[in-house]
Coordinates of C-alpha atoms and ligand atoms in Angstrom, one line a residue:
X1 CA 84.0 -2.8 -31.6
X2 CA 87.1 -4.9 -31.5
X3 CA 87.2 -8.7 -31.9
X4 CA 90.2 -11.0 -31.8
X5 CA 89.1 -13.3 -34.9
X6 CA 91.2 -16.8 -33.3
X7 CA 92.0 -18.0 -30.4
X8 CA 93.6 -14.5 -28.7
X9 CA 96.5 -12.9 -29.0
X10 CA 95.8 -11.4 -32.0
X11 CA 97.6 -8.0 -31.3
X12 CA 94.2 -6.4 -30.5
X13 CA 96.2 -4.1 -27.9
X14 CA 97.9 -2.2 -30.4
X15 CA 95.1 -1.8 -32.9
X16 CA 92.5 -0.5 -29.7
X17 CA 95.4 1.7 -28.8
X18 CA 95.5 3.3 -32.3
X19 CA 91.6 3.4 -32.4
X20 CA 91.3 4.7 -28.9
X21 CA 92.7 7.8 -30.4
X22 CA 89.6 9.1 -32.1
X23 CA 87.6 7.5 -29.3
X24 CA 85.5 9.2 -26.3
X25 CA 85.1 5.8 -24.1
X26 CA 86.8 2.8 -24.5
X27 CA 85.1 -0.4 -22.7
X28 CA 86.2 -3.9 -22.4
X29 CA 83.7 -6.3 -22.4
X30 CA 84.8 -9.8 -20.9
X31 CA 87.5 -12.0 -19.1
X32 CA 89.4 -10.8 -16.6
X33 CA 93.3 -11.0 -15.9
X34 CA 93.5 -14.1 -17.9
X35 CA 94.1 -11.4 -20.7
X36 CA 97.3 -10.0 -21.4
X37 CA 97.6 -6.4 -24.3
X38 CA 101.2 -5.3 -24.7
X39 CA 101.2 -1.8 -26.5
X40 CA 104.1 -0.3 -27.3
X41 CA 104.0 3.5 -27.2
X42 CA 107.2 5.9 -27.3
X43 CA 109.7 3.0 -26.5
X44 CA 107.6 2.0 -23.6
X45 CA 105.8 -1.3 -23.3
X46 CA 102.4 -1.8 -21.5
X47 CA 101.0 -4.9 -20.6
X48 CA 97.5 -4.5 -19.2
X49 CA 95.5 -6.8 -18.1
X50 CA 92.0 -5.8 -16.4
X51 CA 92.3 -2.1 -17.6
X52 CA 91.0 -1.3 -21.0
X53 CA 94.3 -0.7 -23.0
X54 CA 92.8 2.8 -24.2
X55 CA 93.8 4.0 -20.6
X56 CA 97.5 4.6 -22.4
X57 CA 95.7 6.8 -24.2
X58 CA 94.5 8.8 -21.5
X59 CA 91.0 7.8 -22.3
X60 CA 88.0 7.2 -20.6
X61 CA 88.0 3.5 -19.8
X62 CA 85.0 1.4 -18.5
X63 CA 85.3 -2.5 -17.1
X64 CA 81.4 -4.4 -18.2
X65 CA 79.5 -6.3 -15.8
X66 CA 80.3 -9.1 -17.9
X67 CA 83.7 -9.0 -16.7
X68 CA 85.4 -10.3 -13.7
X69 CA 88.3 -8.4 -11.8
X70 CA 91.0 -9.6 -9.6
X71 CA 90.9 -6.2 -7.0
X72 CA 94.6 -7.1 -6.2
X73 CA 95.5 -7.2 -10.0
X74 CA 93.1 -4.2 -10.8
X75 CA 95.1 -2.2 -7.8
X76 CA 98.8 -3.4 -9.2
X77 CA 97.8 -1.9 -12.4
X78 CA 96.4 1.5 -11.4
X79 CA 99.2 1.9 -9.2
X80 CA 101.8 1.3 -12.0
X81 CA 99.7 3.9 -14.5
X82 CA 100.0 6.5 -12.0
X83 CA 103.5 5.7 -10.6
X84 CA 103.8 6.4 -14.4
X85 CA 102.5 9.1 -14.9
X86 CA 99.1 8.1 -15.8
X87 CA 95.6 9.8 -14.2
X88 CA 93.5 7.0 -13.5
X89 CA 90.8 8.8 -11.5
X90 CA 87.8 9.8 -13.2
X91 CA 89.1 8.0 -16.5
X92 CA 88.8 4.1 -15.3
X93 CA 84.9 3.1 -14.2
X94 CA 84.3 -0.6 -13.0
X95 CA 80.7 -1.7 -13.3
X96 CA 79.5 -2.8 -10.1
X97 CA 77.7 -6.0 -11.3
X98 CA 81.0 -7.4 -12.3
X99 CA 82.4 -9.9 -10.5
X100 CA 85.4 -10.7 -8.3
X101 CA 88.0 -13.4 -8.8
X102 CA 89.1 -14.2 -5.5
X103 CA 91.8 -15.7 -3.6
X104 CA 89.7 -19.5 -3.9
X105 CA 89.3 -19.2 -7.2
X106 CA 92.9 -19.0 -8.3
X107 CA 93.6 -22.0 -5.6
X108 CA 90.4 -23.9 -7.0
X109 CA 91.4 -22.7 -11.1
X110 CA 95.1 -24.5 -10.7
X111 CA 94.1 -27.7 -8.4
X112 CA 91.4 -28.2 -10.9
X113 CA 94.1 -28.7 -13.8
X114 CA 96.3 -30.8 -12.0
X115 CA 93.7 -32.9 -11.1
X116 CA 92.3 -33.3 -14.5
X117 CA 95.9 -34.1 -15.9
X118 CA 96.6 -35.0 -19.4
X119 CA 92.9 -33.9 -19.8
X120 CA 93.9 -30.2 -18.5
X121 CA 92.4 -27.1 -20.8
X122 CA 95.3 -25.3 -20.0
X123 CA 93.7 -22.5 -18.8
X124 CA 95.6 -19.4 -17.6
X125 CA 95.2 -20.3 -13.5
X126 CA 94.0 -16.9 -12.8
X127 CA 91.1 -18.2 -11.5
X128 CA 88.6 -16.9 -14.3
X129 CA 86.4 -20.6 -14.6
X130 CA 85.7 -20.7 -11.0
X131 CA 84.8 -17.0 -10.6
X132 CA 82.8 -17.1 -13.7
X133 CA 80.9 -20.5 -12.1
X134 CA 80.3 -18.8 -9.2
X135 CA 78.8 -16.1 -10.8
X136 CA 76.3 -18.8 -12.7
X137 CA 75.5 -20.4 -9.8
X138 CA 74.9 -17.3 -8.3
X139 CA 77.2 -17.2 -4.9
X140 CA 79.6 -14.8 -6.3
X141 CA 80.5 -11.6 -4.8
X142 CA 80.5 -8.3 -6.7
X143 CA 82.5 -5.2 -7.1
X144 CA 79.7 -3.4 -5.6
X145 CA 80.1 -5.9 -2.6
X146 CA 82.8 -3.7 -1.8
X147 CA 80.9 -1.2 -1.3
X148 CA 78.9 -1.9 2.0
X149 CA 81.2 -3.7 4.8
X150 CA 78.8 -5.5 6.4
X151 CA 77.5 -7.4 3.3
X152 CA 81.1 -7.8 2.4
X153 CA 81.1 -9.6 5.1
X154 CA 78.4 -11.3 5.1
X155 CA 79.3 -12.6 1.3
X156 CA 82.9 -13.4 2.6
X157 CA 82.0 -15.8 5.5
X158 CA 79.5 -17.8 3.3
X159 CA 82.3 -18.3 0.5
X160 CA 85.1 -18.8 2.6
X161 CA 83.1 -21.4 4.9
X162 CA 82.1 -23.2 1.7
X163 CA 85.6 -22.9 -0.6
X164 CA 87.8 -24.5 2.7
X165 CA 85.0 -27.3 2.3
X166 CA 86.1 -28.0 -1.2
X167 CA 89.8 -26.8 -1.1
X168 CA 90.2 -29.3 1.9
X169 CA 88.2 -31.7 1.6
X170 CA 88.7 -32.2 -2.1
X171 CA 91.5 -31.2 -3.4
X172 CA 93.5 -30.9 0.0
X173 CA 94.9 -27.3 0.0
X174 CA 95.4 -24.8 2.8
X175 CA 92.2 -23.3 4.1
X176 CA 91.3 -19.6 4.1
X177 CA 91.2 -17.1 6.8
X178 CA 88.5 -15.1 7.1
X179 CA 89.8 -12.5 8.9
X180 CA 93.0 -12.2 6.5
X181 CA 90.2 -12.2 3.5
X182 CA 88.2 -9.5 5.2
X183 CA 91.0 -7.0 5.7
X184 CA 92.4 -7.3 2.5
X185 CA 88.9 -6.9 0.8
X186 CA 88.3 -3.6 3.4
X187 CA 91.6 -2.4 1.9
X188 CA 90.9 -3.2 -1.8
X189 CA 87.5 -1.1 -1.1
X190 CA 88.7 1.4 0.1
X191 CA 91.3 1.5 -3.1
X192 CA 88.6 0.9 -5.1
X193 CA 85.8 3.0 -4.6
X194 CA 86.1 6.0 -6.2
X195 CA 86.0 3.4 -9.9
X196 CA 82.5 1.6 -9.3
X197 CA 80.1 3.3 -11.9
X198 CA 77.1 2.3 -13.7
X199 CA 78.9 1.4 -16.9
X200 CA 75.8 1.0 -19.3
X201 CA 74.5 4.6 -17.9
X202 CA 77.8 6.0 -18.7
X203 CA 77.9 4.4 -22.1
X204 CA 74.2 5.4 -22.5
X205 CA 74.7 8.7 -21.9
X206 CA 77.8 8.8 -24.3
X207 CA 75.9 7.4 -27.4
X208 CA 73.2 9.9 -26.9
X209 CA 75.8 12.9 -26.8
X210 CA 77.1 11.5 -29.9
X211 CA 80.6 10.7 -28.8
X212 CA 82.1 7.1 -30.6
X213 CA 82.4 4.0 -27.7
X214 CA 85.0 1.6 -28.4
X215 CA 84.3 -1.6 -27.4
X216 CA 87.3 -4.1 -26.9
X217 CA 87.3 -7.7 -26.5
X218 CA 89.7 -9.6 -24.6
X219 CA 90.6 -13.2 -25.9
X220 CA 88.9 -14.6 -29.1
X221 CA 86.5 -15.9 -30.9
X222 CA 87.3 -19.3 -30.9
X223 CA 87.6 -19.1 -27.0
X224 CA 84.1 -18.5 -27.0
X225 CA 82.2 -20.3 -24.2
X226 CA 79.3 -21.2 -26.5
X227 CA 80.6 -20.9 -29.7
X228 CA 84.6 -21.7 -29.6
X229 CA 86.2 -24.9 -29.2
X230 CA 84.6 -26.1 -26.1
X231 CA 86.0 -27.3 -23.5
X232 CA 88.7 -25.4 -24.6
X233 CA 87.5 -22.0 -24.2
X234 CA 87.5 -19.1 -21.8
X235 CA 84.4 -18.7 -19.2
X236 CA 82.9 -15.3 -21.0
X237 CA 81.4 -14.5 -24.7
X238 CA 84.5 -12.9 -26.1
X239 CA 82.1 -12.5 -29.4
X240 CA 81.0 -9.0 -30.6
X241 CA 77.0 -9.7 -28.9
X242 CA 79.2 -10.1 -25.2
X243 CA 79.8 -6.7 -25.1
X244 CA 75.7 -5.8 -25.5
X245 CA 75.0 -7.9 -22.9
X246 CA 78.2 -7.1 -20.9
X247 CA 77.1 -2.8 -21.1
X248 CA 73.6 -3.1 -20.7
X249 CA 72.9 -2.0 -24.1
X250 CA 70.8 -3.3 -27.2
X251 CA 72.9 -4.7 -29.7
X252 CA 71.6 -2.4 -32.2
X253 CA 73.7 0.2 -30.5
X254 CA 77.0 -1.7 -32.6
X255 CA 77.2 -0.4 -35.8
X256 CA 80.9 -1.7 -37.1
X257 CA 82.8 -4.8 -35.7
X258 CA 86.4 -4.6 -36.5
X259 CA 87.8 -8.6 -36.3
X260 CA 91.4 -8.4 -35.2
X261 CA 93.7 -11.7 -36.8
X262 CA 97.0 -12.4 -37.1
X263 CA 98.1 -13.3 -40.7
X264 CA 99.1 -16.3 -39.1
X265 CA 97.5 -18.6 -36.2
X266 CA 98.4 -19.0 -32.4
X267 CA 97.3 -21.0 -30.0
X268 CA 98.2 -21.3 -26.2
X269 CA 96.8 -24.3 -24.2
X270 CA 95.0 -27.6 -25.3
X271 CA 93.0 -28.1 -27.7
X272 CA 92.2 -29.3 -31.4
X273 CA 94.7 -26.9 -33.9
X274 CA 94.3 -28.1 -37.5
X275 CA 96.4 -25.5 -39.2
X276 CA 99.3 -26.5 -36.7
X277 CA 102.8 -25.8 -38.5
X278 CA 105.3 -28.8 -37.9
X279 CA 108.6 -29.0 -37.6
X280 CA 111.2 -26.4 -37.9
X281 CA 108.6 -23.1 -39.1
X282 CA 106.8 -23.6 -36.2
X283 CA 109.7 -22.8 -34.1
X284 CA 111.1 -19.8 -37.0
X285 CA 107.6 -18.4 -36.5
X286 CA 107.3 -18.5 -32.9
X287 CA 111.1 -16.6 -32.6
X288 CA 110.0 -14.1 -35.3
X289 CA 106.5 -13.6 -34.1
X290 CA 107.8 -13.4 -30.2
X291 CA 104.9 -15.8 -29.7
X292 CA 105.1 -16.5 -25.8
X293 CA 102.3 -15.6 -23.3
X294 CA 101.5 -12.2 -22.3
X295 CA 100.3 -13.5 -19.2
X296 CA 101.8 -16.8 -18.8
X297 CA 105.1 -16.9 -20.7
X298 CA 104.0 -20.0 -22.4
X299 CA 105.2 -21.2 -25.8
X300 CA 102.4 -20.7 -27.7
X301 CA 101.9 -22.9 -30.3
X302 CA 102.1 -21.7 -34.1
X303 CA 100.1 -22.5 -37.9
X304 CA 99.1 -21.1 -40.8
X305 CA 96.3 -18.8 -41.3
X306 CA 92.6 -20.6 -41.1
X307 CA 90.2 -19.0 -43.5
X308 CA 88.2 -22.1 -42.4
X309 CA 87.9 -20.5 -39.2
X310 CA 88.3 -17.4 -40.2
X311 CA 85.1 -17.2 -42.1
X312 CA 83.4 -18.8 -38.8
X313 CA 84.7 -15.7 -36.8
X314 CA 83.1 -13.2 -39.6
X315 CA 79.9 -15.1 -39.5
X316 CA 79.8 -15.6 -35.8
X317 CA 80.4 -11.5 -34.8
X318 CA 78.7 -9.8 -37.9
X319 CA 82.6 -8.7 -38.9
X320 CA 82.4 -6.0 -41.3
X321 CA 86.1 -5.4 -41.6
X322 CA 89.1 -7.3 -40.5
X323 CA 93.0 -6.2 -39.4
X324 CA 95.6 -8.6 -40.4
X325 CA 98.7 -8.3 -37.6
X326 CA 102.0 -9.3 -37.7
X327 CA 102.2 -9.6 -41.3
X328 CA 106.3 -8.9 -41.4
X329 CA 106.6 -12.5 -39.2
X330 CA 105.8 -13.9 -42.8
X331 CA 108.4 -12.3 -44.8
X332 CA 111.2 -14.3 -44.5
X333 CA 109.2 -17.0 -46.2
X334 CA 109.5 -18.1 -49.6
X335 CA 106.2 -19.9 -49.2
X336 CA 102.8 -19.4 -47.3
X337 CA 100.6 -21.9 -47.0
X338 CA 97.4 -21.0 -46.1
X339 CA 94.7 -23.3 -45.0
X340 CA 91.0 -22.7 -47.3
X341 CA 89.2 -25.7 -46.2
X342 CA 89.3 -28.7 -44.4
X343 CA 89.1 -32.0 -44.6
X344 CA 86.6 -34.4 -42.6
X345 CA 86.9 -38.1 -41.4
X346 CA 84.6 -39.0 -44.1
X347 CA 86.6 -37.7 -47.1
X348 CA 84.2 -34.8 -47.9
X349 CA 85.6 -31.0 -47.8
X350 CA 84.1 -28.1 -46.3
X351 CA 85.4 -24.3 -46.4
X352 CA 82.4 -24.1 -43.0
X353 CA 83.6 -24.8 -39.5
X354 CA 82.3 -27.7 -38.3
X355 CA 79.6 -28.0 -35.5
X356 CA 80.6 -30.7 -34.4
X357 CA 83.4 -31.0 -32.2
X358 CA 84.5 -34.8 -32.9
X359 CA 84.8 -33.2 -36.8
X360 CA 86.8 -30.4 -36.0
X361 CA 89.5 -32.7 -33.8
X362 CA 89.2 -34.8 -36.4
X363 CA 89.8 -32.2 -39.3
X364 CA 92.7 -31.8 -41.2
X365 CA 93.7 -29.2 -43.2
X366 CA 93.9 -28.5 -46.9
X367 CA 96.3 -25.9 -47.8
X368 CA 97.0 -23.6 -50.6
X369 CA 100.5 -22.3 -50.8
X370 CA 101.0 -17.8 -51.8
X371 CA 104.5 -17.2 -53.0
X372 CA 106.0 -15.0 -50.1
X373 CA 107.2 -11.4 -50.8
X374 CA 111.2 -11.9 -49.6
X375 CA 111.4 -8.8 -48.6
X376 CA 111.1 -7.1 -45.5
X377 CA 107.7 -4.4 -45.0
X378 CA 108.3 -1.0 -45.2
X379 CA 105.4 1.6 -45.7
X380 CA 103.9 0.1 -48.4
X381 CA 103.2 -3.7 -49.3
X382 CA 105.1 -5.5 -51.2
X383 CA 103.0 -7.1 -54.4
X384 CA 102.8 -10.4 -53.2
X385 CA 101.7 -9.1 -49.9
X386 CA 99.1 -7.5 -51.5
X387 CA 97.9 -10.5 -53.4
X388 CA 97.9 -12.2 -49.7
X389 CA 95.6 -9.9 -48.1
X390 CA 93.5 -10.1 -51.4
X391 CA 93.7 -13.6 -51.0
X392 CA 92.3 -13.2 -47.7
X393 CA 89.7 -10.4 -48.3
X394 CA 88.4 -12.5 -51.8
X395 CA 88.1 -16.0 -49.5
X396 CA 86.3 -14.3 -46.5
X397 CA 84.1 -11.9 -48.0
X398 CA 85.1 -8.7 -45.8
X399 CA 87.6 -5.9 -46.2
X400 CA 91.1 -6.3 -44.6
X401 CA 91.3 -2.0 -43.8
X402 CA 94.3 -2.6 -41.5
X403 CA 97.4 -4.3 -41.6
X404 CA 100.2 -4.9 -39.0
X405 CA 103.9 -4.5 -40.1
X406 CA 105.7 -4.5 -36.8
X407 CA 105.5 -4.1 -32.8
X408 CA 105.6 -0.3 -32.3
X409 CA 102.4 2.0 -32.2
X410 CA 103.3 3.6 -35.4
X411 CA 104.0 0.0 -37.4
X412 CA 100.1 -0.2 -38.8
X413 CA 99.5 0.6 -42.9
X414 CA 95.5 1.7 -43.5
X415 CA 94.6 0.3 -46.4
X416 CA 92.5 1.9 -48.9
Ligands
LIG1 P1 91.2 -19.3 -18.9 O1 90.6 -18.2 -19.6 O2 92.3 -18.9 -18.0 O3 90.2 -20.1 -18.1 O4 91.8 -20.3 -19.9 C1 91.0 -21.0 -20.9 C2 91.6 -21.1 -22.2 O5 91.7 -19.8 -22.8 C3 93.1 -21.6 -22.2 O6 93.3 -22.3 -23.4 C4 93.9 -20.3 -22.2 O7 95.2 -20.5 -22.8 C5 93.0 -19.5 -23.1 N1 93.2 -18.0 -22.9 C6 92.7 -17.3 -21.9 N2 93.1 -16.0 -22.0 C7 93.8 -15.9 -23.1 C8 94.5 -14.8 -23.8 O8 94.4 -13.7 -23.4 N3 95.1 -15.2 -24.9 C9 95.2 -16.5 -25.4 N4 94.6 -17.5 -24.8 C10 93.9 -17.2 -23.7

């Protein structure tokens, strides 16, 4: 399995693209259209955002109950595979246990962070935290809703009733219609039934035949609802253990979790960022590194590689090997710092993440500065890009067995 390392973004697209190759099924465990893989294949540039990025591939591609789809966006995108020349049929299976991000909860998602102001998370507005509560608290509706009109129905009037309550009342927006909501959900059915499948049967079934299951993760690690940087996190477990829980499968059924990390850091939205580059590199890296939303077009904001929480992200999802992306942003650096431990309110060091969160806003970095290689990648490493990846690989304890050297498919060196 897959799993972005920091705080997403990480350029997991292209490496479950290249992996999807030797893959039977490829299955995306969490989040929703908050997520945003760009793969470049032939000149052409994807950017998926419900649908497992193996579906360039042409392969078999399943959406876990522990996600939540937004039918419209799910729709947009199988239209635009096919229109392009993509099959979609019988190669993209939604679990029917995973929920729906509706119309409220992209209303309720963007009135919620105006409200809270400076305080805002900065979350994507696509509505994934209300969808995701709704699903907690157990009033949400399901892809398998779809399936049977008159419960649709039934589930449509309770929510619509109660969101008009709260987008009124509270943060005094436009109501709903029913009927609108109604025929729009018949129509996304009707789109949308021939996808709903029993996604940990399928996966079952393709363990026992032997065939290899990709899982892939959307965000990161440090996004994590109960491990990340709470509050400001994503509403799902982007971790490698989400995706057992998401397919209905024991987590013994993982045997290798590949941790996907730039060989810098990026971070959109609020939040603590020790390793935060300032001044002018910030902005050199962010114009090299093309570092602006997938999904948003937001600046995101730029640092220097954290092996502080790094090492967190190989403890927290059992990493046994790690991808560096985006290595060639570096090279036109004479210097990389690189941050190995940080420094706490009370003086002390650690090189371990801290658990608490008033440490880690509080944390500042300690850096230790790699000559750069001042040339630009080619297909093989420069010697001092070696020594970084070493660098990485002796600090973290896991094998870097990928490395990215630019955007196109092709732009990846295996290491040996
Ligand atoms: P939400 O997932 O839209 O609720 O946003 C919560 C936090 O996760 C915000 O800081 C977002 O910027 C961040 N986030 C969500 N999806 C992504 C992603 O695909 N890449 C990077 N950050 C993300």
């Amino acid at each position: 399995m897959i799993v972005g390392a920091q705080w997403g973004d990480e350029g997991k697209g292209k490496i479950v693209d290249l992996l999807a190759q030797e893959s039977d099924l490829v299955c995306r465990y969490q989040g929703g259209p908050n997520a945003g893989h760009t793969i470049v294949v032939a000149g052409e540039t994807y950017k998926i955002r419900q649908i497992p990025s193996g579906i360039v591939a042409g392969k078999p591609s399943a959406i876990g109950a522990g996600c939540v789809v937004d039918p419209s966006v799910l729709i947009g995108e199988l239209d635009e595979l096919e229109a392009r020349g993509h099959r979609t049929e019988g190669l993209v299976f939604v679990s029917g246990n995973a929920h729906l991000v509706m119309p409220w909860h992209v209303a309720l998602d963007g009135a919620r962070e105006r409200r809270l102001g400076r305080l805002q998370i900065g979350t994507t507005r696509r509505g994934i935290g209300p969808a995701y509560a709704d699903k907690a608290t157990r009033i949400g509706i399901r892809v398998q809703d779809l399936l049977d009109p008159k419960i649709l129905r039934q589930k449509l009037e309770l929510a619509v009733a109660e969101k008009n309550v709260w987008l009124q009342r509270v943060y005094e927006l436009e109501p709903f219609d029913l009927e609108e909501i109604v025929a729009t959900s018949l129509e996304h059915a009707a789109r949308l039934r021939p996808y709903v499948a029993d996604t940990s049967l399928l996966v079952h079934r393709a363990l026992r035949s032997g065939q290899r299951v990709l899982f892939e993760g959307a965000q990161g690690t440090l996004l994590d609802l109960d491990h990340g940087t709470y509050p400001f996190v994503t509403s799902s477990s982007p971790i490698a253990a989400g995706a057992a829980v998401s397919f209905g499968i024991g987590p013994n059924r993982i045997d290798e979790v590949l941790g996907v990390a730039k060989a810098y850091v990026t971070r959109v939205g609020e939040g603590p960022f020790p390793s935060e580059i300032e001044g002018p590199a910030s902005e050199r890296v962010r114009e090299l590194g093309r570092e602006f939303g997938t999904v948003t077009g937001r600046e995101r904001r730029c640092g220097w590689l954290d092996l502080v929480a790094l090492r967190f992200a190989v403890r927290v999802n059992g990493m046994t090997s790690l991808a560096l992306t985006k290595l060639d942003v570096l090279s036109p650096f004479d210097e990389l710092p690189v941050c190995v431990r940080y420094r706490l309110p009370d003086g002390t060091e650690t090189d371990e993440f801290p658990a608490h969160q008033s440490d880690f806003h509080n944390a500042r970095p300690v850096f230790e500065t790699l000559p750069g290689w001042g040339e630009e990648i080619g297909d093989d490493l420069p010697a001092a890009a070696q020594e970084y990846v070493r660098f990485v690989e002796r600090q973290l304890d896991v094998r870097v067995t990928l490395v990215g050297t630019g955007a196109a498919r092709e732009r990846v060196l295996a290491l040996a």
